[in-house]
Amino acid sequence: MIFLLFGFLLLVLKLSQIEPVSQWTWIMVSLPFAVAVVWMELIEPLMGLDALRQRREQKRFLARFDRDKQTSGLMSHGQVTRLERKSRDAQASKHGR
């Protein structure tokens, strides 16, 4: 994200003809955008950052879904939410049960 912001800043400076950026080539100005693409497409998947983001989004979605289900009255009182069941299953598999 920081590369995109830096790229937009350089782009605005280049188009506004503010020195010294106005003297730079377009390749130099567009370089942060290329670095951002490489970061998002190559480095994040290698480091597993995209998987972490996906898991966080899924957890938020399931929590919201369960909360909406409880508030709408579709869930009986003793029923376990998906998120609780998923965490309980993960703990059970961690302990070898």
PDB file of C-alpha atoms in Angstrom:
ATOM      1  CA  MET A   1       0.000   0.000   0.000  1.00  0.00           C
ATOM      2  CA  ILE A   2       2.823   2.382   0.802  1.00  0.00           C
ATOM      3  CA  PHE A   3       4.253   1.874  -2.690  1.00  0.00           C
ATOM      4  CA  LEU A   4       0.937   2.903  -4.243  1.00  0.00           C
ATOM      5  CA  LEU A   5       0.734   6.040  -2.116  1.00  0.00           C
ATOM      6  CA  PHE A   6       4.312   6.941  -2.972  1.00  0.00           C
ATOM      7  CA  GLY A   7       3.590   6.317  -6.663  1.00  0.00           C
ATOM      8  CA  PHE A   8       0.547   8.583  -6.613  1.00  0.00           C
ATOM      9  CA  LEU A   9       2.574  11.288  -4.881  1.00  0.00           C
ATOM     10  CA  LEU A  10       5.273  11.076  -7.554  1.00  0.00           C
ATOM     11  CA  LEU A  11       2.623  11.071 -10.282  1.00  0.00           C
ATOM     12  CA  VAL A  12       1.010  14.240  -8.911  1.00  0.00           C
ATOM     13  CA  LEU A  13       4.407  15.926  -8.593  1.00  0.00           C
ATOM     14  CA  LYS A  14       5.324  14.944 -12.159  1.00  0.00           C
ATOM     15  CA  LEU A  15       2.019  16.172 -13.628  1.00  0.00           C
ATOM     16  CA  SER A  16       2.221  19.399 -11.601  1.00  0.00           C
ATOM     17  CA  GLN A  17       5.741  19.913 -12.983  1.00  0.00           C
ATOM     18  CA  ILE A  18       7.272  20.351  -9.546  1.00  0.00           C
ATOM     19  CA  GLU A  19      11.068  20.102  -9.453  1.00  0.00           C
ATOM     20  CA  PRO A  20      13.017  17.756  -9.255  1.00  0.00           C
ATOM     21  CA  VAL A  21      10.349  15.163 -10.091  1.00  0.00           C
ATOM     22  CA  SER A  22       9.341  16.926 -13.309  1.00  0.00           C
ATOM     23  CA  GLN A  23      12.827  16.222 -14.698  1.00  0.00           C
ATOM     24  CA  TRP A  24      12.623  12.481 -13.975  1.00  0.00           C
ATOM     25  CA  THR A  25      11.662   9.990 -16.654  1.00  0.00           C
ATOM     26  CA  TRP A  26       8.262   8.344 -16.601  1.00  0.00           C
ATOM     27  CA  ILE A  27       9.943   5.044 -15.810  1.00  0.00           C
ATOM     28  CA  MET A  28      11.274   6.478 -12.549  1.00  0.00           C
ATOM     29  CA  VAL A  29       7.845   7.877 -11.665  1.00  0.00           C
ATOM     30  CA  SER A  30       6.055   4.601 -12.422  1.00  0.00           C
ATOM     31  CA  LEU A  31       8.586   2.411 -10.607  1.00  0.00           C
ATOM     32  CA  PRO A  32       6.661   2.397  -7.259  1.00  0.00           C
ATOM     33  CA  PHE A  33       3.610   1.006  -9.079  1.00  0.00           C
ATOM     34  CA  ALA A  34       5.694  -1.842 -10.497  1.00  0.00           C
ATOM     35  CA  VAL A  35       7.134  -2.553  -7.053  1.00  0.00           C
ATOM     36  CA  ALA A  36       3.575  -2.623  -5.626  1.00  0.00           C
ATOM     37  CA  VAL A  37       2.489  -5.186  -8.228  1.00  0.00           C
ATOM     38  CA  VAL A  38       5.511  -7.374  -7.515  1.00  0.00           C
ATOM     39  CA  TRP A  39       4.857  -7.108  -3.779  1.00  0.00           C
ATOM     40  CA  MET A  40       1.178  -8.017  -4.031  1.00  0.00           C
ATOM     41  CA  GLU A  41       1.570 -10.794  -6.586  1.00  0.00           C
ATOM     42  CA  LEU A  42       4.829 -12.452  -5.529  1.00  0.00           C
ATOM     43  CA  ILE A  43       6.030 -11.521  -2.068  1.00  0.00           C
ATOM     44  CA  GLU A  44       2.735 -11.604  -0.132  1.00  0.00           C
ATOM     45  CA  PRO A  45       1.828 -15.152  -1.298  1.00  0.00           C
ATOM     46  CA  LEU A  46       5.353 -16.399  -0.563  1.00  0.00           C
ATOM     47  CA  MET A  47       5.198 -15.013   2.966  1.00  0.00           C
ATOM     48  CA  GLY A  48       1.637 -16.278   3.505  1.00  0.00           C
ATOM     49  CA  LEU A  49       0.222 -12.814   4.113  1.00  0.00           C
ATOM     50  CA  ASP A  50      -2.634 -13.304   1.664  1.00  0.00           C
ATOM     51  CA  ALA A  51      -3.725 -16.487   3.479  1.00  0.00           C
ATOM     52  CA  LEU A  52      -3.720 -14.676   6.819  1.00  0.00           C
ATOM     53  CA  ARG A  53      -5.898 -11.932   5.390  1.00  0.00           C
ATOM     54  CA  GLN A  54      -8.280 -14.469   3.899  1.00  0.00           C
ATOM     55  CA  ARG A  55      -8.607 -16.335   7.223  1.00  0.00           C
ATOM     56  CA  ARG A  56      -9.284 -13.073   9.099  1.00  0.00           C
ATOM     57  CA  GLU A  57     -11.967 -12.092   6.587  1.00  0.00           C
ATOM     58  CA  GLN A  58     -13.569 -15.529   6.809  1.00  0.00           C
ATOM     59  CA  LYS A  59     -13.573 -15.414  10.611  1.00  0.00           C
ATOM     60  CA  ARG A  60     -15.187 -11.944  10.546  1.00  0.00           C
ATOM     61  CA  PHE A  61     -17.794 -13.151   8.052  1.00  0.00           C
ATOM     62  CA  LEU A  62     -18.685 -16.221  10.119  1.00  0.00           C
ATOM     63  CA  ALA A  63     -18.918 -14.157  13.301  1.00  0.00           C
ATOM     64  CA  ARG A  64     -21.214 -11.647  11.574  1.00  0.00           C
ATOM     65  CA  PHE A  65     -23.284 -14.471  10.065  1.00  0.00           C
ATOM     66  CA  ASP A  66     -23.701 -16.177  13.456  1.00  0.00           C
ATOM     67  CA  ARG A  67     -24.505 -12.874  15.160  1.00  0.00           C
ATOM     68  CA  ASP A  68     -27.154 -12.074  12.544  1.00  0.00           C
ATOM     69  CA  LYS A  69     -28.560 -15.574  12.865  1.00  0.00           C
ATOM     70  CA  GLN A  70     -28.834 -15.232  16.658  1.00  0.00           C
ATOM     71  CA  THR A  71     -30.445 -11.791  16.535  1.00  0.00           C
ATOM     72  CA  SER A  72     -32.987 -12.839  13.920  1.00  0.00           C
ATOM     73  CA  GLY A  73     -34.150 -15.720  16.127  1.00  0.00           C
ATOM     74  CA  LEU A  74     -33.267 -18.450  13.647  1.00  0.00           C
ATOM     75  CA  MET A  75     -30.986 -20.193  16.099  1.00  0.00           C
ATOM     76  CA  SER A  76     -32.315 -22.153  19.056  1.00  0.00           C
ATOM     77  CA  HIS A  77     -30.902 -21.342  22.473  1.00  0.00           C
ATOM     78  CA  GLY A  78     -28.668 -24.419  22.892  1.00  0.00           C
ATOM     79  CA  GLN A  79     -27.265 -24.432  19.361  1.00  0.00           C
ATOM     80  CA  VAL A  80     -23.515 -23.872  18.895  1.00  0.00           C
ATOM     81  CA  THR A  81     -22.314 -21.255  16.397  1.00  0.00           C
ATOM     82  CA  ARG A  82     -20.036 -22.208  13.506  1.00  0.00           C
ATOM     83  CA  LEU A  83     -17.168 -20.193  14.914  1.00  0.00           C
ATOM     84  CA  GLU A  84     -17.423 -21.904  18.318  1.00  0.00           C
ATOM     85  CA  ARG A  85     -17.654 -25.318  16.652  1.00  0.00           C
ATOM     86  CA  LYS A  86     -14.669 -24.568  14.407  1.00  0.00           C
ATOM     87  CA  SER A  87     -12.489 -23.417  17.319  1.00  0.00           C
ATOM     88  CA  ARG A  88     -13.554 -26.397  19.435  1.00  0.00           C
ATOM     89  CA  ASP A  89     -12.727 -28.804  16.590  1.00  0.00           C
ATOM     90  CA  ALA A  90      -9.333 -27.138  16.081  1.00  0.00           C
ATOM     91  CA  GLN A  91      -8.515 -27.495  19.794  1.00  0.00           C
ATOM     92  CA  ALA A  92      -9.618 -31.130  19.789  1.00  0.00           C
ATOM     93  CA  SER A  93      -7.431 -31.946  16.794  1.00  0.00           C
ATOM     94  CA  LYS A  94      -4.512 -30.087  18.385  1.00  0.00           C
ATOM     95  CA  HIS A  95      -4.787 -32.236  21.500  1.00  0.00           C
ATOM     96  CA  GLY A  96      -5.166 -35.423  19.450  1.00  0.00           C
ATOM     97  CA  ARG A  97      -8.752 -36.242  20.364  1.00  0.00           C
TER      98      ARG A  97
END
